[in-house]
Each structure stands twice: as structure tokens, then as C-alpha cells.
Amino acid sequence: MNTNSSERDVLAAEYALGLLTDDDLRQARELFESDPEFRSAVARWSGRLAPMLDEIDEAAPPPGLWQRIESRLPASRSPSNVIVLQRRVSRWRAASAAMTALAASLALILVARPGQRPLQPPSTVPTAPMVAMLGDSGAAKLVATWTPDKSMLVVAASAAMPVDGAHSHELWVIPEGGKPRSLGTMPAGRHMMMHVPRTLSGMFRKGATLAVSLEPAGGSPTGLPTGPVLAAGQLETA
Amino acid sequence: MNSGITRPMRQAGSVDEGELRGELADLLRRVARGDRDALSAVYARTSRKLYGICIRLLGNEAEAQDVLQEVYVTIWRKAGAFDAARASPITWLAVLARNKAIDQLRRRRDGEADLDEASGVADDRPSAIDLLEREQDRTRLANCLEELDEQPRTMIRSAFFDGASYPELADRAGVPLGTMKSWIRRGLLRLKGCLER
């Protein structure tokens, strides 16, 4: 094996493991797209390392998760609405839409695509989209758009929110008069999009607060905010 | 996370495992034809394992649940790509779950909002799946990992179980990025050499 192919094989292993970032990751992705031999090498490494997956303890998913999956299955083999939506988001990003414009267009598109999912069971959860402007004493830092019938939360930041390796930004929903519930840590970039599990989606009502706190890397160890609140705002009907 | 802990690996090839393999392969063929009940049966047999993988890599239940949903929706769409002659179904599913979890970690890291763009390793096209053919025996992998020096072994396991990237591993170990890369690269080459002996 010559040096070049040996380097390629190591790159394939690094890619399969998920070690790569930035330029190396981009290079590996391009090779993965363009080079069948590289794809084979990545798959071989996945197979080599796969036995380690047997060491991981099993865990029972919460009841009701299967129903959520079933409701997401497309009736035909065409791309699901979620995927279509994600592609649209991607296009908006490419057009570098302004923050509020992004939030507004998301709300419009989500509203404009009703009735394409199976009927949901009757519930008291509101179905109109809502928006929260998360700010501090100065200006809004983030805009959150909540689309109840998709259980989809999109958060757009007015500027990148840098965070050092020792900390994470954690997003919370706080029902009026209730305790904060974690929505997980936020990615480092300017946009995030998440599907909110049913156990939490009921808390997205008018008057509920969305907040971002600074936490140790990986999120609050206690399940409640431990660090300073960086931005907060209330959900309002869009 | 306790990624450095080494535990003895379980032995492959029990009767139950053989039965499950055949059963899952049949179910995946039915899923490929659009049989929802078959996917439900796949879920009943595999969701604990795949959810465990998602939780291990992501470290929180909310994200693990999202990724688990993605995994089964992907199985629904891609079951036709599974080839029982080339990979064991449970390995295919477990690798798919890990890859989807890694993608989610990258989205967290890079702030990539677009799931399509983010997927690289979690490529689920047939070409990526064909090549699980040389799935290695667990004992052999464990032995070859044991042959490595402690640093690269610990780091490779950490990357595998935490989805940690080079910069994250270098940070944790308090060594320069270049040092971390050369440890792991040497380790991977030795590992490969051992597995191919």
C-alpha cells in the first residue's frame, strides 16, 4: 500500500469515527461523495469498529415514541414534509435572510402547509404558531418560532453566540408559575431547529418563557439552570 | 463520560442471535415493501439497543428521542438498501443509529440547521451499507485494541463512544491538536494491521 492510499484509509477511519472537523471534515465529505473507494473504506472501518457497539447498555425508550415515529412515516416514499421544510430552511440560510425575516417566513411556511399529516388526537394544545423574542436589557438576541402542529421549534440568533469549550448554552422552557424544563444544549451556530418531544410540547403556551442559560459543557448537571441567564422572553401568538 | 472503561466484550454467535438475525432480515424485507407492521416489529426488537446507543453518544434523552425517531424513519425509507448477504441486520441498524447520533453531535458543534447537509457519515445509501461485509469478530477487535498503547486505545474508545472530535479530545487530554492526531492515527494504523493479520 502506498503512502497516499494509506493516508486515505486513515482519513476514512477518522471520518467513520467522527473525529474530523472543519477543512478535514469537508475534504472527507467531498471524497465520500465523489470516490467509491473512499466510501468503501469508510464502510469497512464502520464494520471493523461496530462490535464495540455491543458494549453499550440498552435503554428503554419512553412509551409513545413508536406512535411519534409512525405519525412521521410518509404515506408514499416521497420525501417527508420535515425534509422538505429543512431544505427550505437551507435555502433561506443560503440567502442569508435577516433574523426576523427568517423567523417570519418559517411561521408562514409552516402555517401554509396544513393538513398534510395524519389527524392528531384532540388536545388542548394550541395550534397557532407563536414567537418569542429572547433578549436582555439591550436588544433581542434570539427569535424563537414555535409551530405546534409540527412540534417544531426554530431559534435564530442575531449574532453568533460564542461559547468556550468548558461551557454550553442551554435552552429552557418555563411554564407560567412552573419550573424550567431543559430543551437541551444549543449548537454553536446561529440557527437551531428541534423537534420538541410530546412530554415538553404542552408547555409551549402563550405566556410561557423561553430562556438560555450558560451551563457547564454538555448542559446543567442538575436538570435546572445553574448559570447566568443570557436571554429570555415570553411566547406570544405570532 | 466514562468512555475509558474497558469491559470484556460479549461473545457472538449464540442461537438467539442467529434467530434474531434471520427474523430481522425478513422483517426488513417486509419494511422495504412498505409494511408498517413489520417496522413496528423491528422497533419492538431493536429500539432498546438503538436508544441505548443514542443516549450513550448524545448524553440526553430529548435529543436521543429525536435521533431515534430519525433512525426509524430512515429505516422505513432505506430498508430496501439492506443486503442480508453482506451485513448482519442488527449491525446495520446499530451503525445507522451511531451515525445519526454523530450527525446530531456535529449539528450541535457546528450549528448546522439543515439535516440533509449535515449528514456525511450517516450516509444511508446502499453503497455505504454494502461494505459492512467484513464485520469483525468482537473478540478479535477487543484483542487488537488491547495491543495498542493506553493513550491511543483510550482516545479511540472515547471517539467511538462519545463521538468526540480531535479538538475535543486534545482539549480533554491537555495536549496539542497535532499530538492527538498522531496518537490516534498511529493507533488506527496498528489496529488495522492487527485486524488484518
Coordinates of C-alpha atoms in Angstrom, one line a residue:
Chain A
M1 CA 0.0 0.0 0.0
N2 CA 1.5 3.3 -0.9
T3 CA 1.5 6.3 1.4
N4 CA -1.3 8.1 -0.3
S5 CA -3.8 5.2 -0.1
S6 CA -2.7 4.6 3.5
E7 CA -3.4 8.2 4.3
R8 CA -6.8 7.9 2.6
D9 CA -7.6 4.9 4.7
V10 CA -6.7 6.7 7.9
L11 CA -8.9 9.6 6.8
A12 CA -11.7 7.1 6.2
A13 CA -11.3 5.8 9.7
E14 CA -11.2 9.3 11.2
Y15 CA -14.4 10.1 9.3
A16 CA -16.1 6.9 10.4
L17 CA -15.2 7.7 14.0
G18 CA -16.5 11.2 13.7
L19 CA -13.1 12.8 14.7
L20 CA -12.9 15.3 11.9
T21 CA -13.8 19.0 12.0
D22 CA -13.6 22.0 9.6
D23 CA -11.4 21.5 6.5
D24 CA -10.6 17.9 7.1
L25 CA -14.3 17.1 7.5
R26 CA -15.1 19.0 4.3
Q27 CA -12.4 17.1 2.5
A28 CA -13.7 13.8 3.7
R29 CA -17.3 14.6 2.8
E30 CA -16.2 15.5 -0.7
L31 CA -14.3 12.3 -1.1
F32 CA -17.2 10.4 0.3
E33 CA -19.4 11.9 -2.4
S34 CA -17.0 11.5 -5.2
D35 CA -14.9 8.5 -4.6
P36 CA -16.4 5.0 -4.3
E37 CA -13.2 3.6 -2.9
F38 CA -13.3 6.1 -0.1
R39 CA -16.9 5.2 0.6
S40 CA -15.9 1.5 0.8
A41 CA -13.1 2.3 3.1
V42 CA -15.4 4.3 5.5
A43 CA -17.9 1.4 5.5
R44 CA -15.1 -1.1 6.2
W45 CA -14.0 0.9 9.2
S46 CA -17.6 1.1 10.4
G47 CA -17.8 -2.6 10.2
R48 CA -14.4 -3.1 12.0
L49 CA -15.4 -0.9 14.9
A50 CA -19.1 -1.9 15.1
P51 CA -18.6 -4.8 17.6
M52 CA -17.8 -2.1 20.2
L53 CA -21.5 -1.1 19.9
D54 CA -22.4 -4.3 21.8
E55 CA -20.7 -2.8 24.9
I56 CA -23.3 -0.1 25.2
D57 CA -26.1 -0.7 27.7
E58 CA -29.6 -1.0 26.3
A59 CA -32.2 1.6 27.4
A60 CA -36.0 1.6 27.1
P61 CA -37.3 4.4 25.0
P62 CA -40.3 6.2 26.6
P63 CA -43.8 4.8 25.8
G64 CA -45.4 6.6 23.0
L65 CA -42.2 7.1 21.0
W66 CA -43.3 4.5 18.4
Q67 CA -46.5 6.4 17.9
R68 CA -44.5 9.5 17.2
I69 CA -42.4 7.6 14.7
E70 CA -45.4 6.2 13.0
S71 CA -47.0 9.6 12.6
R72 CA -43.9 10.7 10.8
L73 CA -43.8 7.9 8.2
P74 CA -44.5 9.3 4.8
A75 CA -47.5 7.6 3.2
S76 CA -45.5 7.2 0.0
R77 CA -41.8 7.0 -0.5
S78 CA -41.6 10.7 -1.3
P79 CA -39.5 13.0 1.0
S80 CA -41.4 13.8 4.2
N81 CA -42.6 17.3 4.9
V82 CA -39.9 17.6 7.5
I83 CA -37.2 17.1 5.0
V84 CA -38.9 19.5 2.5
L85 CA -39.0 22.0 5.3
Q86 CA -35.4 21.5 6.1
R87 CA -34.4 22.1 2.5
R88 CA -36.4 25.3 2.5
V89 CA -34.6 26.4 5.7
S90 CA -31.3 25.6 4.0
R91 CA -32.2 27.9 1.1
W92 CA -33.2 30.7 3.3
R93 CA -29.9 30.4 5.1
A94 CA -28.1 30.5 1.8
A95 CA -29.9 33.7 1.0
S96 CA -28.7 35.0 4.4
A97 CA -32.2 36.1 5.4
A98 CA -32.3 38.6 8.2
M99 CA -33.1 37.2 11.6
T100 CA -36.7 38.3 11.9
A101 CA -37.4 37.7 8.2
L102 CA -36.3 34.1 8.8
A103 CA -38.5 33.6 11.8
A104 CA -41.4 35.2 10.0
S105 CA -41.0 33.2 6.8
L106 CA -40.8 30.0 8.8
A107 CA -44.0 30.8 10.5
L108 CA -45.7 31.5 7.2
I109 CA -44.5 28.3 5.5
L110 CA -45.4 26.2 8.5
V111 CA -48.9 27.7 8.5
A112 CA -49.2 27.4 4.8
R113 CA -48.7 23.6 4.9
P114 CA -51.6 22.4 7.0
G115 CA -53.4 19.1 6.7
Q116 CA -50.5 17.0 5.3
R117 CA -50.1 14.9 8.5
P118 CA -52.4 12.4 9.9
L119 CA -55.0 13.9 12.2
Q120 CA -53.7 14.4 15.7
P121 CA -55.7 13.2 18.6
P122 CA -57.8 16.1 20.1
S123 CA -55.9 18.0 22.6
T124 CA -55.9 21.3 24.4
V125 CA -52.5 22.3 22.9
P126 CA -52.9 25.5 20.9
T127 CA -52.2 25.1 17.2
A128 CA -51.4 28.7 16.1
P129 CA -47.7 29.4 15.7
M130 CA -46.0 31.5 18.4
V131 CA -43.0 33.7 18.6
A132 CA -40.7 34.7 21.5
M133 CA -38.1 37.5 21.3
L134 CA -35.3 36.5 23.7
G135 CA -33.3 39.5 24.9
D136 CA -31.6 41.1 27.8
S137 CA -31.8 44.7 28.9
G138 CA -30.4 45.8 25.5
A139 CA -31.9 44.1 22.4
A140 CA -33.3 40.9 21.2
K141 CA -30.6 38.3 20.9
L142 CA -32.7 35.4 19.6
V143 CA -36.0 34.8 18.0
A144 CA -37.8 31.6 18.6
T145 CA -40.6 30.4 16.5
W146 CA -42.9 27.6 17.7
T147 CA -45.1 25.6 15.4
P148 CA -47.4 23.5 17.5
D149 CA -48.8 21.2 14.8
K150 CA -45.2 20.2 13.8
S151 CA -43.9 20.3 17.4
M152 CA -41.1 22.3 15.7
L153 CA -39.0 25.0 17.5
V154 CA -36.7 27.1 15.4
V155 CA -34.3 29.5 17.1
A156 CA -32.4 32.2 15.2
A157 CA -29.7 34.3 16.8
S158 CA -28.9 37.9 15.7
A159 CA -25.2 37.1 16.0
A160 CA -23.1 34.1 16.7
M161 CA -23.1 33.2 20.4
P162 CA -19.6 32.1 21.1
V163 CA -19.0 29.7 23.9
D164 CA -15.8 28.2 25.2
G165 CA -15.1 24.5 25.4
A166 CA -15.9 24.4 29.0
H167 CA -19.5 25.7 28.7
S168 CA -22.7 25.1 26.7
H169 CA -25.7 27.3 26.1
E170 CA -28.8 25.5 27.4
L171 CA -32.3 26.3 26.2
W172 CA -35.2 26.1 28.7
V173 CA -39.0 26.4 28.6
I174 CA -40.6 27.7 31.7
P175 CA -44.4 27.4 32.0
E176 CA -46.1 30.2 33.8
G177 CA -45.6 29.6 37.5
G178 CA -43.8 26.4 36.8
K179 CA -40.2 25.0 36.9
P180 CA -37.8 25.3 34.0
R181 CA -37.6 22.2 31.7
S182 CA -34.5 21.7 29.6
L183 CA -34.8 21.6 25.8
G184 CA -31.1 20.6 25.5
T185 CA -27.9 22.4 24.7
M186 CA -27.7 24.7 21.7
P187 CA -25.4 24.3 18.7
A188 CA -22.7 26.9 18.3
G189 CA -24.0 28.5 15.2
R190 CA -26.8 31.0 14.6
H191 CA -29.7 28.7 13.9
M192 CA -31.2 25.7 15.5
M193 CA -34.2 23.6 14.8
M194 CA -35.6 21.0 17.0
H195 CA -38.5 18.6 17.2
V196 CA -39.9 19.0 20.7
P197 CA -40.9 15.8 22.4
R198 CA -44.5 15.4 23.4
T199 CA -43.6 15.4 27.1
L200 CA -42.5 19.0 26.7
S201 CA -44.6 20.4 23.8
G202 CA -47.6 21.0 26.1
M203 CA -45.6 23.7 27.9
F204 CA -45.4 25.9 24.8
R205 CA -48.3 28.2 25.5
K206 CA -48.8 31.9 25.5
G207 CA -47.0 33.4 28.5
A208 CA -44.5 30.6 28.9
T209 CA -40.9 31.8 29.0
L210 CA -38.1 30.6 26.8
A211 CA -34.6 31.2 28.3
V212 CA -31.0 30.5 27.5
S213 CA -28.5 30.0 30.4
L214 CA -24.8 29.4 30.5
E215 CA -24.0 25.9 31.8
P216 CA -21.1 23.5 32.1
A217 CA -20.2 21.8 28.8
G218 CA -22.9 19.3 27.9
G219 CA -25.6 21.0 30.0
S220 CA -26.7 21.6 33.5
P221 CA -25.8 18.7 35.8
T222 CA -28.8 19.2 38.0
G223 CA -31.6 19.4 35.4
L224 CA -32.3 23.0 36.4
P225 CA -30.4 26.2 35.3
T226 CA -27.3 26.7 37.3
G227 CA -25.6 29.5 35.4
P228 CA -26.5 33.1 34.5
V229 CA -29.5 33.6 32.2
L230 CA -28.2 35.1 28.9
A231 CA -31.5 35.8 27.3
A232 CA -35.2 35.2 28.0
G233 CA -38.5 36.1 26.5
Q234 CA -42.2 35.1 26.6
L235 CA -44.1 33.3 23.9
E236 CA -46.7 35.3 22.1
T237 CA -49.1 34.5 19.3
A238 CA -47.4 35.2 16.0
Chain B
M1 CA -18.3 10.4 30.4
N2 CA -16.8 7.0 31.3
S3 CA -15.5 6.3 27.9
G4 CA -12.2 5.0 29.1
I5 CA -13.6 2.0 30.9
T6 CA -12.8 -1.3 29.3
R7 CA -15.2 -4.1 29.7
P8 CA -15.0 -7.6 28.4
M9 CA -16.8 -7.9 25.2
R10 CA -19.7 -10.4 24.8
Q11 CA -19.2 -13.4 22.7
A12 CA -21.0 -13.5 19.4
G13 CA -22.9 -16.3 17.8
S14 CA -25.4 -17.6 20.3
V15 CA -28.5 -19.4 19.0
D16 CA -30.8 -16.5 19.9
E17 CA -28.6 -14.1 18.0
G18 CA -28.8 -16.3 14.9
E19 CA -32.6 -16.4 15.1
L20 CA -32.9 -12.7 15.6
R21 CA -30.7 -12.1 12.6
G22 CA -32.9 -14.2 10.3
E23 CA -36.1 -12.7 11.8
L24 CA -34.8 -9.1 11.4
A25 CA -33.7 -9.7 7.9
D26 CA -37.2 -11.0 7.0
L27 CA -38.8 -8.0 8.7
L28 CA -36.6 -5.6 6.9
R29 CA -37.6 -7.1 3.5
R30 CA -41.2 -6.5 4.5
V31 CA -40.4 -2.9 5.6
A32 CA -38.9 -2.4 2.2
R33 CA -42.2 -3.3 0.6
G34 CA -44.0 -0.7 2.8
D35 CA -45.2 -2.9 5.6
R36 CA -45.8 -0.7 8.7
D37 CA -46.4 -3.6 11.0
A38 CA -43.1 -5.0 10.1
L39 CA -41.4 -1.7 11.0
S40 CA -43.3 -1.8 14.3
A41 CA -41.9 -5.3 14.9
V42 CA -38.4 -4.1 14.1
Y43 CA -38.9 -1.3 16.6
A44 CA -40.1 -3.8 19.3
R45 CA -36.9 -5.9 18.8
T46 CA -34.3 -3.2 18.4
S47 CA -35.4 0.1 19.9
R48 CA -33.8 -0.6 23.3
K49 CA -30.4 -1.3 21.7
L50 CA -30.6 1.7 19.4
Y51 CA -31.9 4.0 22.1
G52 CA -29.1 3.0 24.3
I53 CA -26.6 3.9 21.6
C54 CA -28.3 7.3 21.1
I55 CA -28.2 8.1 24.8
R56 CA -24.6 7.0 25.2
L57 CA -23.5 9.3 22.4
L58 CA -25.8 12.3 23.0
G59 CA -26.0 12.2 26.8
N60 CA -29.5 13.5 27.0
E61 CA -32.9 11.9 26.5
A62 CA -34.6 14.6 24.5
E63 CA -32.1 14.6 21.7
A64 CA -31.8 10.8 21.9
Q65 CA -35.5 10.5 21.3
D66 CA -35.3 12.8 18.3
V67 CA -32.5 10.9 16.8
L68 CA -34.2 7.6 17.5
Q69 CA -37.2 8.8 15.5
E70 CA -34.9 9.8 12.7
V71 CA -33.3 6.4 12.7
Y72 CA -36.6 4.5 12.3
V73 CA -37.9 6.9 9.6
T74 CA -34.6 6.3 7.8
I75 CA -35.1 2.5 8.2
W76 CA -38.6 3.0 6.7
R77 CA -37.1 4.8 3.7
K78 CA -34.0 2.8 3.2
A79 CA -34.8 -0.8 4.2
G80 CA -34.6 -1.8 0.5
A81 CA -30.9 -1.0 0.6
F82 CA -30.2 -3.6 3.3
D83 CA -28.5 -6.7 2.0
A84 CA -28.6 -9.6 4.4
A85 CA -25.8 -11.3 2.5
R86 CA -23.4 -8.6 3.3
A87 CA -24.2 -7.4 6.8
S88 CA -26.0 -8.5 9.9
P89 CA -29.2 -6.5 10.3
I90 CA -28.6 -5.6 13.9
T91 CA -25.1 -4.3 12.9
W92 CA -26.5 -2.2 10.1
L93 CA -29.1 -0.7 12.4
A94 CA -26.7 -0.1 15.2
V95 CA -24.2 1.6 12.9
L96 CA -27.0 3.7 11.4
A97 CA -28.1 4.8 14.9
R98 CA -24.5 5.8 15.9
N99 CA -24.0 7.7 12.6
K100 CA -27.3 9.6 13.1
A101 CA -26.2 10.4 16.7
I102 CA -22.8 11.6 15.4
D103 CA -24.6 13.8 12.9
Q104 CA -26.6 15.3 15.7
L105 CA -23.4 16.0 17.7
R106 CA -21.9 17.7 14.6
R107 CA -25.1 19.8 14.3
R108 CA -24.6 20.8 17.9
R109 CA -21.0 21.6 17.3
D110 CA -21.3 23.4 14.0
G111 CA -24.7 24.9 14.4
E112 CA -25.8 23.3 11.2
A113 CA -29.6 23.6 11.0
D114 CA -30.0 21.5 7.9
L115 CA -30.2 17.8 8.5
D116 CA -29.5 17.0 4.9
E117 CA -26.4 19.0 4.7
A118 CA -25.2 17.7 8.0
S119 CA -25.3 14.0 7.0
G120 CA -22.0 12.8 5.9
V121 CA -21.1 9.7 7.9
A122 CA -24.8 8.9 8.3
D123 CA -25.0 8.3 4.7
D124 CA -27.5 5.6 4.3
R125 CA -27.2 4.9 0.6
P126 CA -26.7 1.3 -0.4
S127 CA -23.0 1.9 -1.3
A128 CA -22.3 2.8 2.3
I129 CA -24.1 -0.2 3.7
D130 CA -22.7 -2.8 1.3
L131 CA -19.3 -2.6 3.0
L132 CA -20.2 -3.7 6.4
E133 CA -19.4 -7.1 4.9
R134 CA -16.2 -7.6 6.8
E135 CA -17.8 -7.2 10.1
Q136 CA -15.2 -8.4 12.5
D137 CA -15.4 -10.7 15.3
R138 CA -15.8 -9.0 18.7
T139 CA -13.1 -10.9 20.5
R140 CA -10.6 -10.1 17.8
L141 CA -11.4 -6.4 17.9
A142 CA -11.0 -6.4 21.7
N143 CA -7.7 -8.2 21.5
C144 CA -6.4 -5.8 18.8
L145 CA -7.5 -2.8 20.9
E146 CA -5.6 -4.3 23.9
E147 CA -2.4 -4.4 21.8
L148 CA -2.5 -0.6 21.4
D149 CA -0.7 1.7 23.8
E150 CA -3.0 3.0 26.5
Q151 CA -3.3 6.6 25.2
P152 CA -4.4 5.8 21.6
R153 CA -6.7 3.0 22.9
T154 CA -8.4 5.3 25.4
M155 CA -8.8 8.1 22.8
I156 CA -10.1 5.8 20.1
R157 CA -12.7 4.4 22.5
S158 CA -13.6 7.9 23.6
A159 CA -14.1 9.0 20.0
F160 CA -16.2 5.9 19.4
F161 CA -18.4 6.1 22.4
D162 CA -18.6 9.9 23.0
G163 CA -18.4 11.0 19.3
A164 CA -15.6 13.3 20.5
S165 CA -13.8 15.2 17.7
Y166 CA -10.0 15.7 17.5
P167 CA -10.1 19.2 19.1
E168 CA -12.3 17.9 21.9
L169 CA -10.0 15.0 22.6
A170 CA -6.9 17.3 22.5
D171 CA -8.7 19.7 24.9
R172 CA -9.6 16.9 27.3
A173 CA -6.1 15.4 27.3
G174 CA -4.5 18.8 27.5
V175 CA -2.2 18.1 24.6
P176 CA -1.7 20.0 21.3
L177 CA -4.0 19.0 18.4
G178 CA -1.1 17.6 16.4
T179 CA -0.1 15.3 19.2
M180 CA -3.6 14.0 19.5
K181 CA -3.9 13.4 15.7
S182 CA -0.6 11.5 15.6
W183 CA -1.5 9.3 18.6
I184 CA -4.8 8.3 17.1
R185 CA -3.5 7.9 13.5
R186 CA -0.7 5.6 14.7
G187 CA -3.3 3.7 16.8
L188 CA -5.6 3.3 13.9
L189 CA -2.9 2.0 11.6
R190 CA -1.8 -0.5 14.2
L191 CA -5.3 -1.5 14.8
K192 CA -5.9 -2.2 11.1
G193 CA -2.6 -4.1 10.8
C194 CA -3.7 -6.3 13.7
L195 CA -7.2 -6.9 12.4
E196 CA -5.9 -7.9 9.0
R197 CA -3.3 -10.3 10.3

